[in-house]
mmCIF file of C-alpha atoms and ligand atoms in Angstrom:
data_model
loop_
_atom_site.group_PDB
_atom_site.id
_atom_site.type_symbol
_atom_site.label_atom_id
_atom_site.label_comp_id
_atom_site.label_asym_id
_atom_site.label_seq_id
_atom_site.Cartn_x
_atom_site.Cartn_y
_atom_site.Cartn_z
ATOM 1 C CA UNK A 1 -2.342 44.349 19.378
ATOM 2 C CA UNK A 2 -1.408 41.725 21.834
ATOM 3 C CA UNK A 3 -5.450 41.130 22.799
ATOM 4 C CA UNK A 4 -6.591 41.115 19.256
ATOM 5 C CA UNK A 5 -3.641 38.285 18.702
ATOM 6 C CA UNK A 6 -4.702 36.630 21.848
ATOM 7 C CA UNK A 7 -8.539 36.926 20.538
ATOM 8 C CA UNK A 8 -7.661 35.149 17.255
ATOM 9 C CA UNK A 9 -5.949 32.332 18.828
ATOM 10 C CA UNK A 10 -8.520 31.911 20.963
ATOM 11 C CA UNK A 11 -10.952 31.479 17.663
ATOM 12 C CA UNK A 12 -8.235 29.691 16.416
ATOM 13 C CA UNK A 13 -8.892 27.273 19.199
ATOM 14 C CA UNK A 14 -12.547 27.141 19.457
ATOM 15 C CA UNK A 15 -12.249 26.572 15.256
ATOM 16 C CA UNK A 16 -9.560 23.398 16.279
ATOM 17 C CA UNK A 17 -12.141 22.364 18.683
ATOM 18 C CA UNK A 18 -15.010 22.487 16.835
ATOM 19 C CA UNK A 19 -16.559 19.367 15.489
ATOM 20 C CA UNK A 20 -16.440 19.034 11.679
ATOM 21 C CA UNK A 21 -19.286 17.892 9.800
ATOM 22 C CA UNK A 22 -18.471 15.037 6.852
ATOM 23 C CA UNK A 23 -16.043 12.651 6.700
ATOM 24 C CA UNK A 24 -13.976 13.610 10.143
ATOM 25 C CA UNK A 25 -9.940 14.287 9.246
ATOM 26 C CA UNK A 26 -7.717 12.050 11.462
ATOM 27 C CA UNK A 27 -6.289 13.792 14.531
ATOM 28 C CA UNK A 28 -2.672 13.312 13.142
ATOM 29 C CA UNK A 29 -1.836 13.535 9.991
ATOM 30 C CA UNK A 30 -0.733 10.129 8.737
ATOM 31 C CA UNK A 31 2.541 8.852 7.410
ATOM 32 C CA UNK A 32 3.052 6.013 5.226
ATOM 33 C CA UNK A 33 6.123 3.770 5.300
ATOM 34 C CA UNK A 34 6.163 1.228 2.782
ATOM 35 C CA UNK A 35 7.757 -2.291 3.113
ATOM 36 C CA UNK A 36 7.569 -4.703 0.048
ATOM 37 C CA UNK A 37 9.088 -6.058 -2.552
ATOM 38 C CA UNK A 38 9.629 -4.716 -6.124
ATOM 39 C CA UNK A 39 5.843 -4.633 -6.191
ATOM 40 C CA UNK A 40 5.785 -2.145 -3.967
ATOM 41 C CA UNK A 41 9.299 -0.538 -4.974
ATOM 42 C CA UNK A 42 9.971 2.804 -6.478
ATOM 43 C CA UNK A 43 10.317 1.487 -10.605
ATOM 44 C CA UNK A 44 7.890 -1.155 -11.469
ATOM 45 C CA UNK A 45 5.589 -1.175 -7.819
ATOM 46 C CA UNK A 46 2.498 0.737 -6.492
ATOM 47 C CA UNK A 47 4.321 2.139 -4.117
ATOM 48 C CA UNK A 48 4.972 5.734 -5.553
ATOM 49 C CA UNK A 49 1.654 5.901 -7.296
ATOM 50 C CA UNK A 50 0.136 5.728 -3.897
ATOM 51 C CA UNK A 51 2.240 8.445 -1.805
ATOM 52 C CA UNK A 52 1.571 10.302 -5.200
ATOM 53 C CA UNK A 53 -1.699 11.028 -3.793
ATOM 54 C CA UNK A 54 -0.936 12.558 -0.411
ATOM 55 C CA UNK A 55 -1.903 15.529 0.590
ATOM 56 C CA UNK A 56 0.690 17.341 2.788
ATOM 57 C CA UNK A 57 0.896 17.687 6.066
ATOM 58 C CA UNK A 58 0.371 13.806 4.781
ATOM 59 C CA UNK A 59 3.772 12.333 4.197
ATOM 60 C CA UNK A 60 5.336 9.198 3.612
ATOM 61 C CA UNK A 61 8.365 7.049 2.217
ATOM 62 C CA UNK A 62 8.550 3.870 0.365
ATOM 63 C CA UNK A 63 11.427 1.460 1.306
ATOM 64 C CA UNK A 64 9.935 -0.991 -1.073
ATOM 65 C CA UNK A 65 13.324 -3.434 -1.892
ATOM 66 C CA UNK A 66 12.940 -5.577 -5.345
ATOM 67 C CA UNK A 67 13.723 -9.061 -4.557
ATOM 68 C CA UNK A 68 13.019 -9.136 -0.861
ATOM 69 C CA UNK A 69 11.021 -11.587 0.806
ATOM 70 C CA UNK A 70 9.567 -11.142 4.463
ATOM 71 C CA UNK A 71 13.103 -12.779 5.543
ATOM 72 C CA UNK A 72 15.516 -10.715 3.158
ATOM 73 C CA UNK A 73 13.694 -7.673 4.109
ATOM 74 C CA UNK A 74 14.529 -7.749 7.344
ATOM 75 C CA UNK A 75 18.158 -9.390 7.205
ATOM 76 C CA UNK A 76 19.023 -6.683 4.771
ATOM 77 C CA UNK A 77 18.427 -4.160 7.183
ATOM 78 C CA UNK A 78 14.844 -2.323 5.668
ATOM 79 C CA UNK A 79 12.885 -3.632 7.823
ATOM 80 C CA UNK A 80 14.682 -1.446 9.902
ATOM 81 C CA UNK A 81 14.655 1.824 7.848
ATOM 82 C CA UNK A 82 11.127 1.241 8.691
ATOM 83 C CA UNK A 83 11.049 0.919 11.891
ATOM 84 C CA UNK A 84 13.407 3.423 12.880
ATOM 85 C CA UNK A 85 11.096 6.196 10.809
ATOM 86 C CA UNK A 86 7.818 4.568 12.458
ATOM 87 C CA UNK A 87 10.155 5.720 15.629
ATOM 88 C CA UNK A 88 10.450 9.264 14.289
ATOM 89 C CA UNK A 89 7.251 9.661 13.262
ATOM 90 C CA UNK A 90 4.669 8.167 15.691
ATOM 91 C CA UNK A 91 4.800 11.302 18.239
ATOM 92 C CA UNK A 92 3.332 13.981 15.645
ATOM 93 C CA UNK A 93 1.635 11.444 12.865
ATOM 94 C CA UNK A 94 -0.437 8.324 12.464
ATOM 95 C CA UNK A 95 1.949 6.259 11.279
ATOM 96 C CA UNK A 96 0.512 3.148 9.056
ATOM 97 C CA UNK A 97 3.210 0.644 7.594
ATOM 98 C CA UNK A 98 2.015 -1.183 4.170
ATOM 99 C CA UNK A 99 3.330 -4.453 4.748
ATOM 100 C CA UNK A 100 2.801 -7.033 0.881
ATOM 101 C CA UNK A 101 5.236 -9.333 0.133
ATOM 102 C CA UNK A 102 4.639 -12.920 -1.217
ATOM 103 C CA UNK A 103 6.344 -12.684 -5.088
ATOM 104 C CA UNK A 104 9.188 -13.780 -3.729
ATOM 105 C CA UNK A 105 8.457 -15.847 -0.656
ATOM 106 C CA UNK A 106 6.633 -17.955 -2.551
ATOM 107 C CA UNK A 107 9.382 -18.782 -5.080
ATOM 108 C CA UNK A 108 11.062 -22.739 -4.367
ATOM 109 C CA UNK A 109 13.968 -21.379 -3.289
ATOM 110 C CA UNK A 110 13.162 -18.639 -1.416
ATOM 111 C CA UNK A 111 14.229 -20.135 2.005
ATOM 112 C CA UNK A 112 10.776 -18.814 3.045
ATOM 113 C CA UNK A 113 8.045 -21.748 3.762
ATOM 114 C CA UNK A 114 4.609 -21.103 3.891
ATOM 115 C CA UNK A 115 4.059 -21.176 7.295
ATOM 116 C CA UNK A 116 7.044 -19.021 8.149
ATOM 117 C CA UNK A 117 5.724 -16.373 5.752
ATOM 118 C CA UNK A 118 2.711 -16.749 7.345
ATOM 119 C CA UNK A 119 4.335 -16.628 10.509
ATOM 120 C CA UNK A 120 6.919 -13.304 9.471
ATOM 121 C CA UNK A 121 3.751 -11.261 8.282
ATOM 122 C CA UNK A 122 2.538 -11.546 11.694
ATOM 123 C CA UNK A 123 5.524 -10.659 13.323
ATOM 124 C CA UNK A 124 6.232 -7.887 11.138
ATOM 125 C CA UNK A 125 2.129 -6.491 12.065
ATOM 126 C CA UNK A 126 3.010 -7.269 15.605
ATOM 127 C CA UNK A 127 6.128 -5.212 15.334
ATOM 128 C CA UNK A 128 4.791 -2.191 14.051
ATOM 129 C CA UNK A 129 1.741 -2.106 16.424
ATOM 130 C CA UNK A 130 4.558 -2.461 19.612
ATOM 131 C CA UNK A 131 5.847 0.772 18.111
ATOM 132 C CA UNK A 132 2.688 2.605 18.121
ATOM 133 C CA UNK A 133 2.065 2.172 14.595
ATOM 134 C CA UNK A 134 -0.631 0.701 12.489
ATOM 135 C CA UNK A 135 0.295 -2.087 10.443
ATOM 136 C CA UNK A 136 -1.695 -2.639 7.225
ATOM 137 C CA UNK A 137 -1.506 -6.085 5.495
ATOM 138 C CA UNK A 138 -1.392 -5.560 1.541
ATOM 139 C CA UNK A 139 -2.279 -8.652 0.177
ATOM 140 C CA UNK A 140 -0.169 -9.297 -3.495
ATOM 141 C CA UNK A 141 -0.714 -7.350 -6.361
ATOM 142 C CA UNK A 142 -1.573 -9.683 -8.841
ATOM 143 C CA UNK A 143 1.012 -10.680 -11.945
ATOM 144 C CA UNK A 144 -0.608 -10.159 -15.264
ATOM 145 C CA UNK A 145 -0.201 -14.062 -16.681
ATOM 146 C CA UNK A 146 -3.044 -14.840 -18.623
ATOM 147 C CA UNK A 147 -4.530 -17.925 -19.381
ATOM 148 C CA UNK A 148 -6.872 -17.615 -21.920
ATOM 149 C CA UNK A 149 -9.296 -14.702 -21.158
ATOM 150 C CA UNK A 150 -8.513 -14.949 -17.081
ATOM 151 C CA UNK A 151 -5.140 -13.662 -15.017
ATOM 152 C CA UNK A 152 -3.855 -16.756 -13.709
ATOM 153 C CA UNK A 153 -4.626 -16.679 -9.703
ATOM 154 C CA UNK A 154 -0.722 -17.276 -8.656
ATOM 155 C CA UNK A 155 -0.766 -15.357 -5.434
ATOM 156 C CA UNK A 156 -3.601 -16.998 -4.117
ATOM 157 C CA UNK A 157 -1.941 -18.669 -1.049
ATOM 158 C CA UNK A 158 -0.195 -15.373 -0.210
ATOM 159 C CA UNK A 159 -3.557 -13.453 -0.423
ATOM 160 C CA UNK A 160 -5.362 -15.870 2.412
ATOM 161 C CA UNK A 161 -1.708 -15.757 4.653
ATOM 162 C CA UNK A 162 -1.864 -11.551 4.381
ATOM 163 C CA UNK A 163 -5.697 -11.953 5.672
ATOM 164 C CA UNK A 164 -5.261 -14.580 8.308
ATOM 165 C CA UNK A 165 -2.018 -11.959 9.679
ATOM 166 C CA UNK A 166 -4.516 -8.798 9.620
ATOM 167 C CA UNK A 167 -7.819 -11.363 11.389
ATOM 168 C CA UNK A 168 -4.939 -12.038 14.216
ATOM 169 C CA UNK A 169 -3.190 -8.998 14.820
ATOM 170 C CA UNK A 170 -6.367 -7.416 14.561
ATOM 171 C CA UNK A 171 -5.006 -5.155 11.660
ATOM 172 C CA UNK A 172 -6.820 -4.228 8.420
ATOM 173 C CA UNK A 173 -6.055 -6.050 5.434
ATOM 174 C CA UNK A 174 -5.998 -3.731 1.886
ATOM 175 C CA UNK A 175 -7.119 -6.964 0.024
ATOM 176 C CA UNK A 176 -4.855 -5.402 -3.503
ATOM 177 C CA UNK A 177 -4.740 -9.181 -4.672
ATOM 178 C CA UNK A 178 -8.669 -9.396 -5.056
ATOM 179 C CA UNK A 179 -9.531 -5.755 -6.287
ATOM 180 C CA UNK A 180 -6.333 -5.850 -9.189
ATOM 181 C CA UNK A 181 -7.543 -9.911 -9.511
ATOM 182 C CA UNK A 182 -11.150 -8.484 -10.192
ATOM 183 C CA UNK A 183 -9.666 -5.584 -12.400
ATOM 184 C CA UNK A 184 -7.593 -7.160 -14.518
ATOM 185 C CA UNK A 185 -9.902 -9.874 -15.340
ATOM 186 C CA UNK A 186 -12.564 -6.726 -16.382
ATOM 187 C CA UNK A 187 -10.158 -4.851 -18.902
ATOM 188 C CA UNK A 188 -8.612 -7.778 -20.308
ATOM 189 C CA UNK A 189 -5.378 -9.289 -21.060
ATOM 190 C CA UNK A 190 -4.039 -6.332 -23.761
ATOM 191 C CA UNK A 191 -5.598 -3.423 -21.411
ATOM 192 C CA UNK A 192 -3.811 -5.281 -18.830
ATOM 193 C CA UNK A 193 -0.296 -5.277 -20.705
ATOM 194 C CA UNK A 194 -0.769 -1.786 -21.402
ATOM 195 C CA UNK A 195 0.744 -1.338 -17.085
ATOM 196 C CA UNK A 196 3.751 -3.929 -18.042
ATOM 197 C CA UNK A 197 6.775 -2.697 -17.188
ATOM 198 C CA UNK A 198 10.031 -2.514 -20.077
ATOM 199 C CA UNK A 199 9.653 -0.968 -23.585
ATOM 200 C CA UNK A 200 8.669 -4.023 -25.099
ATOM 201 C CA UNK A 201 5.653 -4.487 -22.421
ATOM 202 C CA UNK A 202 6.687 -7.818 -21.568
ATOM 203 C CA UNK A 203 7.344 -7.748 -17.772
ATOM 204 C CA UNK A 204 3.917 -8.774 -16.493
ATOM 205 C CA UNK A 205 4.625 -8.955 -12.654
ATOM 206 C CA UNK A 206 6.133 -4.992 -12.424
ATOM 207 C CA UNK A 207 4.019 -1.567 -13.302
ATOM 208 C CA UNK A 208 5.179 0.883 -15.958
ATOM 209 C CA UNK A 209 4.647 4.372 -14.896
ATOM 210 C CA UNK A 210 1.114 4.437 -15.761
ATOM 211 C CA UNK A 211 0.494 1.150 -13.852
ATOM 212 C CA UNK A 212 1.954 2.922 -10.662
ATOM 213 C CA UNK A 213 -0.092 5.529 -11.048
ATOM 214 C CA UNK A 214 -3.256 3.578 -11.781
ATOM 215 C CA UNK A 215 -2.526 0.691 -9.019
ATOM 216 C CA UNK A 216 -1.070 2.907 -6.639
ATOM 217 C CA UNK A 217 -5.165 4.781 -6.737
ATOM 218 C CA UNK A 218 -6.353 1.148 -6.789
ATOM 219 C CA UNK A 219 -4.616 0.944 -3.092
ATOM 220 C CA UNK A 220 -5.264 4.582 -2.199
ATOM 221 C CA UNK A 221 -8.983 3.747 -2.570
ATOM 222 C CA UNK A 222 -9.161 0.635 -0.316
ATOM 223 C CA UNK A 223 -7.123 2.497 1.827
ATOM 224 C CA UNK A 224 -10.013 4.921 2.060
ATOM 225 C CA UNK A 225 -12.859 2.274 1.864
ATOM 226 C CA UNK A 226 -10.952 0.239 5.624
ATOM 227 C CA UNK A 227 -10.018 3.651 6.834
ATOM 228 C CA UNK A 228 -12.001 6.517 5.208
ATOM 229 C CA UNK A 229 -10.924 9.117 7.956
ATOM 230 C CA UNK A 230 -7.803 9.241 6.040
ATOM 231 C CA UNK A 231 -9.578 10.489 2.905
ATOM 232 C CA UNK A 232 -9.065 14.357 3.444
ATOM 233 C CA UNK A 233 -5.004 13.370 3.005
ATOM 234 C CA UNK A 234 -5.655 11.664 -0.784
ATOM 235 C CA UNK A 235 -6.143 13.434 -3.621
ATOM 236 C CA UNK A 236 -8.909 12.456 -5.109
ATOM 237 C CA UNK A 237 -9.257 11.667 -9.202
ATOM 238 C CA UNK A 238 -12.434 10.221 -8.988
ATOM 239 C CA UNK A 239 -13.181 9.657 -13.002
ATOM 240 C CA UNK A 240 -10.157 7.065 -12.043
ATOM 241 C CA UNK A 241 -11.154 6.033 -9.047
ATOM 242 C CA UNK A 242 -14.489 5.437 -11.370
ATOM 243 C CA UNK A 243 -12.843 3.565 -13.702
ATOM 244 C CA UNK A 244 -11.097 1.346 -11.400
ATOM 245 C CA UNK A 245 -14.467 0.456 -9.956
ATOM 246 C CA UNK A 246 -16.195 -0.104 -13.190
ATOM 247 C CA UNK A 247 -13.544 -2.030 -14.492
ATOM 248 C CA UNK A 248 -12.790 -0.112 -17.268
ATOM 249 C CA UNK A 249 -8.969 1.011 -18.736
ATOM 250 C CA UNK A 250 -8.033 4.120 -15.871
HETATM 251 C C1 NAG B 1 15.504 4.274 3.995
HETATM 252 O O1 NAG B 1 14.952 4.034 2.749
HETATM 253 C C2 NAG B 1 14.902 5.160 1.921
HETATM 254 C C3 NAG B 1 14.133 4.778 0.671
HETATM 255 O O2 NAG B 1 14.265 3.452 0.335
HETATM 256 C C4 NAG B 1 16.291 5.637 1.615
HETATM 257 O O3 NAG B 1 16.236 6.803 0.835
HETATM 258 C C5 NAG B 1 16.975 5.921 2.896
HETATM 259 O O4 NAG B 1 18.315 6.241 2.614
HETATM 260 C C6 NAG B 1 16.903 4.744 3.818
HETATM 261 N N1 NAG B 1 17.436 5.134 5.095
HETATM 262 C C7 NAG B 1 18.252 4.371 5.770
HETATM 263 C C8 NAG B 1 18.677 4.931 7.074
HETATM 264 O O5 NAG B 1 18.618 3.276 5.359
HETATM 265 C C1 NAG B 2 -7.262 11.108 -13.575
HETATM 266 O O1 NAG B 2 -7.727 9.938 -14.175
HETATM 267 C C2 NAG B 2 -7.915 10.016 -15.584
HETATM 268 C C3 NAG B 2 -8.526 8.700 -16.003
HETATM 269 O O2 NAG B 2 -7.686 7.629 -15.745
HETATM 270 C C4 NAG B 2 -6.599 10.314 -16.256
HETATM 271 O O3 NAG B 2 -6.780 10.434 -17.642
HETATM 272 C C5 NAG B 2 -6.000 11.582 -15.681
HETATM 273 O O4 NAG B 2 -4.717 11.799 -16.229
HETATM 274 C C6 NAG B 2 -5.908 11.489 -14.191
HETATM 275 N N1 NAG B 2 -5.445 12.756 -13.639
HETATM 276 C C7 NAG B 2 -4.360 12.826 -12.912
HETATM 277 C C8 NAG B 2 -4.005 14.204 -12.416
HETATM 278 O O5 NAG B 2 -3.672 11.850 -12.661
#
């Protein structure tokens, strides 16, 4: 009894050790904290749709706060929440922090100037990697203001601020701004209202339930294509993944 549970551990072992053939799983299993703003946020951000998709022992938690800005975020204390589970979690997980603010950073009277957002991104990246995590810059999900036949390119600023924070803390960047830029434009304006948050379909900057869903695979996937060891943790739903690409309605 006690050999023949010795002798399976030992398989058990040479089976752990064993190289695997395909796309290689991660050593750890990876946890996701999210920090963001409402775009992000559970109700009306990408946030959920995203953690939707993990596979256990694949975990994660999304501190997403509506309103915040890279200063707010951190004065109102969830900055912290993050931190303190990147703490928890970095001995038995990869730990990657989605960092995408910029909705309300960029507003006049945000208190937050360009430069400083710029500047807070970078700390925030800096932060995490100090901690043993692995920040990843989200650049802005795009609103869904129209002019004409093209989304207006409001976040374009805060796209270029998220990539110049992942180019120098040497972090990857999930470029969301460009892919939902580049998907919205595809489907169109009404496709495009059919993720607007509020019964009436108005709200063009947050996601209805659907939109989570749909944007949170948008980021799942370019998660995937900047780190695709982390593939065997996301459930796949490749006819949307497909559609995403194609720019069709998902
Ligand atoms: C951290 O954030 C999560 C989700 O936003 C919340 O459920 C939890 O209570 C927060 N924890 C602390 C310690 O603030
Ligand atoms: C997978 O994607 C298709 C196309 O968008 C959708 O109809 C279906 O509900 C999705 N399945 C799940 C489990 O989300």
């Amino acid at each position: 009894m006690f050999s023949l549970l010795l002798s399976s551990l030992a398989l058990l072992d040479l089976a752990a050790a064993a190289p695997s053939c395909g796309v290689a799983a991660a050593a750890k299993p990876p946890a996701f904290f999210l920090a963001g703003d409402s775009t992000t946020a559970i109700n009306g951000g990408w946030g959920d749709g995203l953690l939707a998709t993990l596979i256990e022992p694949a975990t994660g938690l999304n501190v997403g706060k509506s309103g915040a800005t890279t200063r707010s975020f951190v004065a109102g204390g969830y900055w912290k929440n993050v931190t303190d589970h990147v703490r928890e979690y970095a001995g038995d997980h990869d730990v990657y922090v989605t960092i995408s603010f910029g909705h309300n950073d960029q507003k006049e009277n945000s208190g937050v100037s360009f430069d400083q957002y710029q500047t807070n991104l970078i700390n925030l990246a800096n932060e995490i990697k100090g901690l043993g995590g692995k920040p990843l810059l989200v650049s802005s999900l795009t609103r869904r203001v129209f002019q004409g036949n093209t989304v207006v390119d409001s976040l374009h600023d805060q796209r270029l601020a998220a990539i110049e924070a992942a180019r120098r803390t040497k972090s990857p960047v999930i470029d969301l701004n460009a892919a939902s830029i580049k998907y919205v434009n595809a489907i169109g304006k009404a496709a495009a209202y059919e993720y607007n948050w509020g019964a009436d379909k108005k709200d063009t900057t947050h996601l209805n339930e659907w939109g989570t869903v749909v944007f949170g695979r948008m980021v799942a996937d370019l998660i995937i294509d900047a780190l695709p060891s982390l593939e065997s943790y996301i459930t796949p739903n490749q006819t949307m993944s497909d559609r995403i690409a194609n720019g069709q309605p998902a």
